[in-house]
């Protein structure tokens, strides 16, 4: 992030110089005001750059405002996580590929765990349904047994009453 703020400051420096030169044609006061305004913006960008990267990158290793060339590896080395090194270096691309593979493997493991959990829950529900069906069947069998027992006692009492 510090690199972003530093680049923003560079942009504002160039824009301020152009506007200052344009305002010199109008009047010296406007040129001074533009220079002061852009100076404040550049200082703010520098402060933000320092705050965002000073704990990770020493002052001597911070990006300067020179033009970018392929030989300067400042973009690849700025920051704790080396954000742009994944795009500009072979090791960065390899590391990014390994990280992507690890994430994919982690997602697969999580999917397998969710599938196993769903399967266990489904089996538990099926066991509960089977137990409920067995309980209902037992209750029906007990009710039928009682019914046949009461019919048998009723028929026995009617036969005894008929004999008497």
mmCIF file with all atom_site columns, C-alpha atoms in Angstrom:
data_model
loop_
_atom_site.group_PDB
_atom_site.id
_atom_site.type_symbol
_atom_site.label_atom_id
_atom_site.label_alt_id
_atom_site.label_comp_id
_atom_site.label_asym_id
_atom_site.label_entity_id
_atom_site.label_seq_id
_atom_site.pdbx_PDB_ins_code
_atom_site.Cartn_x
_atom_site.Cartn_y
_atom_site.Cartn_z
_atom_site.occupancy
_atom_site.B_iso_or_equiv
_atom_site.pdbx_formal_charge
_atom_site.auth_seq_id
_atom_site.auth_comp_id
_atom_site.auth_asym_id
_atom_site.auth_atom_id
_atom_site.pdbx_PDB_model_num
ATOM 1   C CA . UNK A 1 1   ? 0.000   0.000   0.000   1.00 0.00 ? 1   UNK A CA 1
ATOM 2   C CA . UNK A 1 2   ? 2.925   2.300   0.663   1.00 0.00 ? 2   UNK A CA 1
ATOM 3   C CA . UNK A 1 3   ? 4.011   1.902   -2.951  1.00 0.00 ? 3   UNK A CA 1
ATOM 4   C CA . UNK A 1 4   ? 0.555   3.029   -4.076  1.00 0.00 ? 4   UNK A CA 1
ATOM 5   C CA . UNK A 1 5   ? 0.665   6.152   -1.918  1.00 0.00 ? 5   UNK A CA 1
ATOM 6   C CA . UNK A 1 6   ? 4.212   6.892   -3.048  1.00 0.00 ? 6   UNK A CA 1
ATOM 7   C CA . UNK A 1 7   ? 3.162   6.645   -6.699  1.00 0.00 ? 7   UNK A CA 1
ATOM 8   C CA . UNK A 1 8   ? 0.181   8.893   -5.938  1.00 0.00 ? 8   UNK A CA 1
ATOM 9   C CA . UNK A 1 9   ? 2.547   11.453  -4.439  1.00 0.00 ? 9   UNK A CA 1
ATOM 10  C CA . UNK A 1 10  ? 4.706   11.328  -7.579  1.00 0.00 ? 10  UNK A CA 1
ATOM 11  C CA . UNK A 1 11  ? 1.641   11.879  -9.730  1.00 0.00 ? 11  UNK A CA 1
ATOM 12  C CA . UNK A 1 12  ? 0.578   14.857  -7.650  1.00 0.00 ? 12  UNK A CA 1
ATOM 13  C CA . UNK A 1 13  ? 4.093   16.323  -7.843  1.00 0.00 ? 13  UNK A CA 1
ATOM 14  C CA . UNK A 1 14  ? 4.025   16.240  -11.644 1.00 0.00 ? 14  UNK A CA 1
ATOM 15  C CA . UNK A 1 15  ? 0.439   17.514  -11.822 1.00 0.00 ? 15  UNK A CA 1
ATOM 16  C CA . UNK A 1 16  ? 1.286   20.309  -9.389  1.00 0.00 ? 16  UNK A CA 1
ATOM 17  C CA . UNK A 1 17  ? 4.281   21.417  -11.440 1.00 0.00 ? 17  UNK A CA 1
ATOM 18  C CA . UNK A 1 18  ? 2.193   21.530  -14.617 1.00 0.00 ? 18  UNK A CA 1
ATOM 19  C CA . UNK A 1 19  ? -0.600  23.476  -12.916 1.00 0.00 ? 19  UNK A CA 1
ATOM 20  C CA . UNK A 1 20  ? 1.911   25.816  -11.306 1.00 0.00 ? 20  UNK A CA 1
ATOM 21  C CA . UNK A 1 21  ? 3.395   26.653  -14.699 1.00 0.00 ? 21  UNK A CA 1
ATOM 22  C CA . UNK A 1 22  ? -0.077  27.235  -16.142 1.00 0.00 ? 22  UNK A CA 1
ATOM 23  C CA . UNK A 1 23  ? -1.041  29.464  -13.225 1.00 0.00 ? 23  UNK A CA 1
ATOM 24  C CA . UNK A 1 24  ? 2.116   31.550  -13.633 1.00 0.00 ? 24  UNK A CA 1
ATOM 25  C CA . UNK A 1 25  ? 0.536   32.854  -16.812 1.00 0.00 ? 25  UNK A CA 1
ATOM 26  C CA . UNK A 1 26  ? -2.498  34.053  -14.835 1.00 0.00 ? 26  UNK A CA 1
ATOM 27  C CA . UNK A 1 27  ? -0.708  35.372  -11.804 1.00 0.00 ? 27  UNK A CA 1
ATOM 28  C CA . UNK A 1 28  ? 1.992   34.639  -9.303  1.00 0.00 ? 28  UNK A CA 1
ATOM 29  C CA . UNK A 1 29  ? -0.445  34.361  -6.376  1.00 0.00 ? 29  UNK A CA 1
ATOM 30  C CA . UNK A 1 30  ? -2.404  31.535  -8.007  1.00 0.00 ? 30  UNK A CA 1
ATOM 31  C CA . UNK A 1 31  ? 0.839   29.684  -8.765  1.00 0.00 ? 31  UNK A CA 1
ATOM 32  C CA . UNK A 1 32  ? 1.905   29.921  -5.124  1.00 0.00 ? 32  UNK A CA 1
ATOM 33  C CA . UNK A 1 33  ? -1.524  28.739  -3.951  1.00 0.00 ? 33  UNK A CA 1
ATOM 34  C CA . UNK A 1 34  ? -1.484  25.782  -6.353  1.00 0.00 ? 34  UNK A CA 1
ATOM 35  C CA . UNK A 1 35  ? 2.028   24.874  -5.245  1.00 0.00 ? 35  UNK A CA 1
ATOM 36  C CA . UNK A 1 36  ? 0.968   25.026  -1.576  1.00 0.00 ? 36  UNK A CA 1
ATOM 37  C CA . UNK A 1 37  ? -2.150  22.953  -2.179  1.00 0.00 ? 37  UNK A CA 1
ATOM 38  C CA . UNK A 1 38  ? -0.325  20.257  -4.104  1.00 0.00 ? 38  UNK A CA 1
ATOM 39  C CA . UNK A 1 39  ? 2.503   20.362  -1.579  1.00 0.00 ? 39  UNK A CA 1
ATOM 40  C CA . UNK A 1 40  ? 0.009   19.505  1.168   1.00 0.00 ? 40  UNK A CA 1
ATOM 41  C CA . UNK A 1 41  ? -1.449  16.657  -0.901  1.00 0.00 ? 41  UNK A CA 1
ATOM 42  C CA . UNK A 1 42  ? 2.029   15.258  -1.587  1.00 0.00 ? 42  UNK A CA 1
ATOM 43  C CA . UNK A 1 43  ? 2.947   15.468  2.107   1.00 0.00 ? 43  UNK A CA 1
ATOM 44  C CA . UNK A 1 44  ? -0.288  13.666  2.990   1.00 0.00 ? 44  UNK A CA 1
ATOM 45  C CA . UNK A 1 45  ? 0.500   10.916  0.469   1.00 0.00 ? 45  UNK A CA 1
ATOM 46  C CA . UNK A 1 46  ? 4.038   10.610  1.853   1.00 0.00 ? 46  UNK A CA 1
ATOM 47  C CA . UNK A 1 47  ? 2.701   10.326  5.403   1.00 0.00 ? 47  UNK A CA 1
ATOM 48  C CA . UNK A 1 48  ? 0.213   7.658   4.326   1.00 0.00 ? 48  UNK A CA 1
ATOM 49  C CA . UNK A 1 49  ? 2.978   5.784   2.505   1.00 0.00 ? 49  UNK A CA 1
ATOM 50  C CA . UNK A 1 50  ? 5.205   5.937   5.572   1.00 0.00 ? 50  UNK A CA 1
ATOM 51  C CA . UNK A 1 51  ? 2.436   4.814   7.900   1.00 0.00 ? 51  UNK A CA 1
ATOM 52  C CA . UNK A 1 52  ? 1.397   1.936   5.679   1.00 0.00 ? 52  UNK A CA 1
ATOM 53  C CA . UNK A 1 53  ? 4.836   0.464   5.101   1.00 0.00 ? 53  UNK A CA 1
ATOM 54  C CA . UNK A 1 54  ? 7.356   1.858   7.573   1.00 0.00 ? 54  UNK A CA 1
ATOM 55  C CA . UNK A 1 55  ? 6.934   -1.006  10.029  1.00 0.00 ? 55  UNK A CA 1
ATOM 56  C CA . UNK A 1 56  ? 7.679   -3.557  7.334   1.00 0.00 ? 56  UNK A CA 1
ATOM 57  C CA . UNK A 1 57  ? 10.143  -1.810  5.037   1.00 0.00 ? 57  UNK A CA 1
ATOM 58  C CA . UNK A 1 58  ? 13.072  0.272   6.322   1.00 0.00 ? 58  UNK A CA 1
ATOM 59  C CA . UNK A 1 59  ? 13.446  3.808   5.035   1.00 0.00 ? 59  UNK A CA 1
ATOM 60  C CA . UNK A 1 60  ? 16.408  2.880   2.864   1.00 0.00 ? 60  UNK A CA 1
ATOM 61  C CA . UNK A 1 61  ? 14.391  0.208   1.034   1.00 0.00 ? 61  UNK A CA 1
ATOM 62  C CA . UNK A 1 62  ? 11.283  2.269   0.324   1.00 0.00 ? 62  UNK A CA 1
ATOM 63  C CA . UNK A 1 63  ? 10.524  2.986   -3.318  1.00 0.00 ? 63  UNK A CA 1
ATOM 64  C CA . UNK A 1 64  ? 11.914  6.237   -4.647  1.00 0.00 ? 64  UNK A CA 1
ATOM 65  C CA . UNK A 1 65  ? 10.241  8.386   -7.240  1.00 0.00 ? 65  UNK A CA 1
ATOM 66  C CA . UNK A 1 66  ? 12.483  7.361   -10.117 1.00 0.00 ? 66  UNK A CA 1
ATOM 67  C CA . UNK A 1 67  ? 11.013  6.031   -13.326 1.00 0.00 ? 67  UNK A CA 1
ATOM 68  C CA . UNK A 1 68  ? 10.397  2.305   -13.466 1.00 0.00 ? 68  UNK A CA 1
ATOM 69  C CA . UNK A 1 69  ? 12.766  0.098   -15.380 1.00 0.00 ? 69  UNK A CA 1
ATOM 70  C CA . UNK A 1 70  ? 12.837  -3.654  -15.608 1.00 0.00 ? 70  UNK A CA 1
ATOM 71  C CA . UNK A 1 71  ? 16.153  -3.757  -13.770 1.00 0.00 ? 71  UNK A CA 1
ATOM 72  C CA . UNK A 1 72  ? 14.742  -2.124  -10.647 1.00 0.00 ? 72  UNK A CA 1
ATOM 73  C CA . UNK A 1 73  ? 12.969  -4.737  -8.601  1.00 0.00 ? 73  UNK A CA 1
ATOM 74  C CA . UNK A 1 74  ? 11.472  -2.256  -6.168  1.00 0.00 ? 74  UNK A CA 1
ATOM 75  C CA . UNK A 1 75  ? 7.938   -3.269  -7.055  1.00 0.00 ? 75  UNK A CA 1
ATOM 76  C CA . UNK A 1 76  ? 8.718   -6.900  -6.346  1.00 0.00 ? 76  UNK A CA 1
ATOM 77  C CA . UNK A 1 77  ? 10.427  -6.233  -3.003  1.00 0.00 ? 77  UNK A CA 1
ATOM 78  C CA . UNK A 1 78  ? 8.128   -3.685  -1.322  1.00 0.00 ? 78  UNK A CA 1
ATOM 79  C CA . UNK A 1 79  ? 5.972   -4.794  1.581   1.00 0.00 ? 79  UNK A CA 1
ATOM 80  C CA . UNK A 1 80  ? 5.887   -7.740  3.913   1.00 0.00 ? 80  UNK A CA 1
ATOM 81  C CA . UNK A 1 81  ? 3.920   -10.003 1.607   1.00 0.00 ? 81  UNK A CA 1
ATOM 82  C CA . UNK A 1 82  ? 5.689   -8.909  -1.582  1.00 0.00 ? 82  UNK A CA 1
ATOM 83  C CA . UNK A 1 83  ? 2.447   -8.299  -3.395  1.00 0.00 ? 83  UNK A CA 1
ATOM 84  C CA . UNK A 1 84  ? 3.737   -7.911  -6.938  1.00 0.00 ? 84  UNK A CA 1
ATOM 85  C CA . UNK A 1 85  ? 6.509   -10.485 -6.774  1.00 0.00 ? 85  UNK A CA 1
ATOM 86  C CA . UNK A 1 86  ? 4.012   -13.186 -7.745  1.00 0.00 ? 86  UNK A CA 1
ATOM 87  C CA . UNK A 1 87  ? 3.587   -11.554 -11.119 1.00 0.00 ? 87  UNK A CA 1
ATOM 88  C CA . UNK A 1 88  ? 7.194   -10.566 -11.827 1.00 0.00 ? 88  UNK A CA 1
ATOM 89  C CA . UNK A 1 89  ? 9.335   -13.430 -10.517 1.00 0.00 ? 89  UNK A CA 1
ATOM 90  C CA . UNK A 1 90  ? 9.456   -17.146 -11.222 1.00 0.00 ? 90  UNK A CA 1
ATOM 91  C CA . UNK A 1 91  ? 9.560   -17.988 -7.504  1.00 0.00 ? 91  UNK A CA 1
ATOM 92  C CA . UNK A 1 92  ? 6.535   -15.774 -6.913  1.00 0.00 ? 92  UNK A CA 1
ATOM 93  C CA . UNK A 1 93  ? 4.523   -17.511 -9.618  1.00 0.00 ? 93  UNK A CA 1
ATOM 94  C CA . UNK A 1 94  ? 5.524   -20.910 -8.231  1.00 0.00 ? 94  UNK A CA 1
ATOM 95  C CA . UNK A 1 95  ? 4.580   -19.860 -4.711  1.00 0.00 ? 95  UNK A CA 1
ATOM 96  C CA . UNK A 1 96  ? 1.242   -18.502 -5.934  1.00 0.00 ? 96  UNK A CA 1
ATOM 97  C CA . UNK A 1 97  ? 0.556   -21.814 -7.720  1.00 0.00 ? 97  UNK A CA 1
ATOM 98  C CA . UNK A 1 98  ? 1.359   -23.775 -4.549  1.00 0.00 ? 98  UNK A CA 1
ATOM 99  C CA . UNK A 1 99  ? -0.913  -21.542 -2.484  1.00 0.00 ? 99  UNK A CA 1
ATOM 100 C CA . UNK A 1 100 ? -3.712  -22.043 -5.006  1.00 0.00 ? 100 UNK A CA 1
ATOM 101 C CA . UNK A 1 101 ? -3.244  -25.838 -4.896  1.00 0.00 ? 101 UNK A CA 1
ATOM 102 C CA . UNK A 1 102 ? -3.305  -25.803 -1.090  1.00 0.00 ? 102 UNK A CA 1
ATOM 103 C CA . UNK A 1 103 ? -6.539  -23.786 -1.104  1.00 0.00 ? 103 UNK A CA 1
ATOM 104 C CA . UNK A 1 104 ? -8.118  -26.202 -3.581  1.00 0.00 ? 104 UNK A CA 1
ATOM 105 C CA . UNK A 1 105 ? -7.059  -29.178 -1.463  1.00 0.00 ? 105 UNK A CA 1
ATOM 106 C CA . UNK A 1 106 ? -8.492  -27.507 1.637   1.00 0.00 ? 106 UNK A CA 1
ATOM 107 C CA . UNK A 1 107 ? -11.798 -26.896 -0.163  1.00 0.00 ? 107 UNK A CA 1
ATOM 108 C CA . UNK A 1 108 ? -11.919 -30.549 -1.236  1.00 0.00 ? 108 UNK A CA 1
ATOM 109 C CA . UNK A 1 109 ? -11.323 -31.721 2.340   1.00 0.00 ? 109 UNK A CA 1
ATOM 110 C CA . UNK A 1 110 ? -14.047 -29.418 3.630   1.00 0.00 ? 110 UNK A CA 1
ATOM 111 C CA . UNK A 1 111 ? -16.443 -30.730 0.966   1.00 0.00 ? 111 UNK A CA 1
ATOM 112 C CA . UNK A 1 112 ? -15.643 -34.327 1.958   1.00 0.00 ? 112 UNK A CA 1
ATOM 113 C CA . UNK A 1 113 ? -16.238 -33.507 5.626   1.00 0.00 ? 113 UNK A CA 1
ATOM 114 C CA . UNK A 1 114 ? -19.582 -31.877 4.819   1.00 0.00 ? 114 UNK A CA 1
ATOM 115 C CA . UNK A 1 115 ? -20.595 -34.903 2.706   1.00 0.00 ? 115 UNK A CA 1
ATOM 116 C CA . UNK A 1 116 ? -19.641 -37.304 5.514   1.00 0.00 ? 116 UNK A CA 1
ATOM 117 C CA . UNK A 1 117 ? -21.588 -35.221 8.026   1.00 0.00 ? 117 UNK A CA 1
ATOM 118 C CA . UNK A 1 118 ? -24.662 -35.173 5.769   1.00 0.00 ? 118 UNK A CA 1
ATOM 119 C CA . UNK A 1 119 ? -24.399 -38.939 5.320   1.00 0.00 ? 119 UNK A CA 1
ATOM 120 C CA . UNK A 1 120 ? -24.216 -39.473 9.092   1.00 0.00 ? 120 UNK A CA 1
ATOM 121 C CA . UNK A 1 121 ? -27.217 -37.194 9.651   1.00 0.00 ? 121 UNK A CA 1
ATOM 122 C CA . UNK A 1 122 ? -29.171 -39.039 6.944   1.00 0.00 ? 122 UNK A CA 1
ATOM 123 C CA . UNK A 1 123 ? -28.343 -42.415 8.514   1.00 0.00 ? 123 UNK A CA 1
ATOM 124 C CA . UNK A 1 124 ? -29.380 -41.130 11.943  1.00 0.00 ? 124 UNK A CA 1
ATOM 125 C CA . UNK A 1 125 ? -32.726 -39.926 10.537  1.00 0.00 ? 125 UNK A CA 1
ATOM 126 C CA . UNK A 1 126 ? -33.279 -43.288 8.831   1.00 0.00 ? 126 UNK A CA 1
ATOM 127 C CA . UNK A 1 127 ? -32.552 -45.101 12.111  1.00 0.00 ? 127 UNK A CA 1
ATOM 128 C CA . UNK A 1 128 ? -35.018 -42.850 13.920  1.00 0.00 ? 128 UNK A CA 1
ATOM 129 C CA . UNK A 1 129 ? -37.678 -43.540 11.282  1.00 0.00 ? 129 UNK A CA 1
ATOM 130 C CA . UNK A 1 130 ? -37.039 -47.285 11.486  1.00 0.00 ? 130 UNK A CA 1
ATOM 131 C CA . UNK A 1 131 ? -37.231 -47.166 15.292  1.00 0.00 ? 131 UNK A CA 1
ATOM 132 C CA . UNK A 1 132 ? -40.479 -45.181 15.110  1.00 0.00 ? 132 UNK A CA 1
ATOM 133 C CA . UNK A 1 133 ? -41.961 -47.696 12.628  1.00 0.00 ? 133 UNK A CA 1
ATOM 134 C CA . UNK A 1 134 ? -40.915 -50.598 14.848  1.00 0.00 ? 134 UNK A CA 1
ATOM 135 C CA . UNK A 1 135 ? -42.470 -48.893 17.870  1.00 0.00 ? 135 UNK A CA 1
ATOM 136 C CA . UNK A 1 136 ? -45.729 -48.312 15.991  1.00 0.00 ? 136 UNK A CA 1
ATOM 137 C CA . UNK A 1 137 ? -45.729 -51.946 14.835  1.00 0.00 ? 137 UNK A CA 1
ATOM 138 C CA . UNK A 1 138 ? -45.105 -53.125 18.429  1.00 0.00 ? 138 UNK A CA 1
ATOM 139 C CA . UNK A 1 139 ? -47.962 -50.956 19.686  1.00 0.00 ? 139 UNK A CA 1
ATOM 140 C CA . UNK A 1 140 ? -50.277 -52.366 17.004  1.00 0.00 ? 140 UNK A CA 1
ATOM 141 C CA . UNK A 1 141 ? -49.239 -55.922 17.884  1.00 0.00 ? 141 UNK A CA 1
ATOM 142 C CA . UNK A 1 142 ? -49.802 -55.249 21.596  1.00 0.00 ? 142 UNK A CA 1
ATOM 143 C CA . UNK A 1 143 ? -53.205 -53.695 20.875  1.00 0.00 ? 143 UNK A CA 1
ATOM 144 C CA . UNK A 1 144 ? -54.173 -56.668 18.697  1.00 0.00 ? 144 UNK A CA 1
ATOM 145 C CA . UNK A 1 145 ? -53.003 -59.086 21.392  1.00 0.00 ? 145 UNK A CA 1
ATOM 146 C CA . UNK A 1 146 ? -55.091 -57.273 23.998  1.00 0.00 ? 146 UNK A CA 1
ATOM 147 C CA . UNK A 1 147 ? -58.058 -57.294 21.656  1.00 0.00 ? 147 UNK A CA 1
ATOM 148 C CA . UNK A 1 148 ? -57.795 -61.040 21.084  1.00 0.00 ? 148 UNK A CA 1
ATOM 149 C CA . UNK A 1 149 ? -57.335 -61.562 24.816  1.00 0.00 ? 149 UNK A CA 1
ATOM 150 C CA . UNK A 1 150 ? -60.462 -59.546 25.628  1.00 0.00 ? 150 UNK A CA 1
ATOM 151 C CA . UNK A 1 151 ? -62.401 -61.388 22.917  1.00 0.00 ? 151 UNK A CA 1
ATOM 152 C CA . UNK A 1 152 ? -61.268 -64.708 24.345  1.00 0.00 ? 152 UNK A CA 1
ATOM 153 C CA . UNK A 1 153 ? -62.334 -63.735 27.874  1.00 0.00 ? 153 UNK A CA 1
ATOM 154 C CA . UNK A 1 154 ? -65.615 -62.372 26.550  1.00 0.00 ? 154 UNK A CA 1
ATOM 155 C CA . UNK A 1 155 ? -66.348 -65.572 24.639  1.00 0.00 ? 155 UNK A CA 1
ATOM 156 C CA . UNK A 1 156 ? -65.365 -67.626 27.671  1.00 0.00 ? 156 UNK A CA 1
ATOM 157 C CA . UNK A 1 157 ? -67.779 -65.705 29.877  1.00 0.00 ? 157 UNK A CA 1
ATOM 158 C CA . UNK A 1 158 ? -70.579 -66.057 27.344  1.00 0.00 ? 158 UNK A CA 1
ATOM 159 C CA . UNK A 1 159 ? -70.045 -69.800 27.089  1.00 0.00 ? 159 UNK A CA 1
ATOM 160 C CA . UNK A 1 160 ? -70.056 -70.076 30.886  1.00 0.00 ? 160 UNK A CA 1
ATOM 161 C CA . UNK A 1 161 ? -73.193 -68.014 31.064  1.00 0.00 ? 161 UNK A CA 1
ATOM 162 C CA . UNK A 1 162 ? -74.817 -70.184 28.428  1.00 0.00 ? 162 UNK A CA 1
ATOM 163 C CA . UNK A 1 163 ? -73.951 -73.333 30.386  1.00 0.00 ? 163 UNK A CA 1
ATOM 164 C CA . UNK A 1 164 ? -75.357 -71.971 33.537  1.00 0.00 ? 164 UNK A CA 1
#
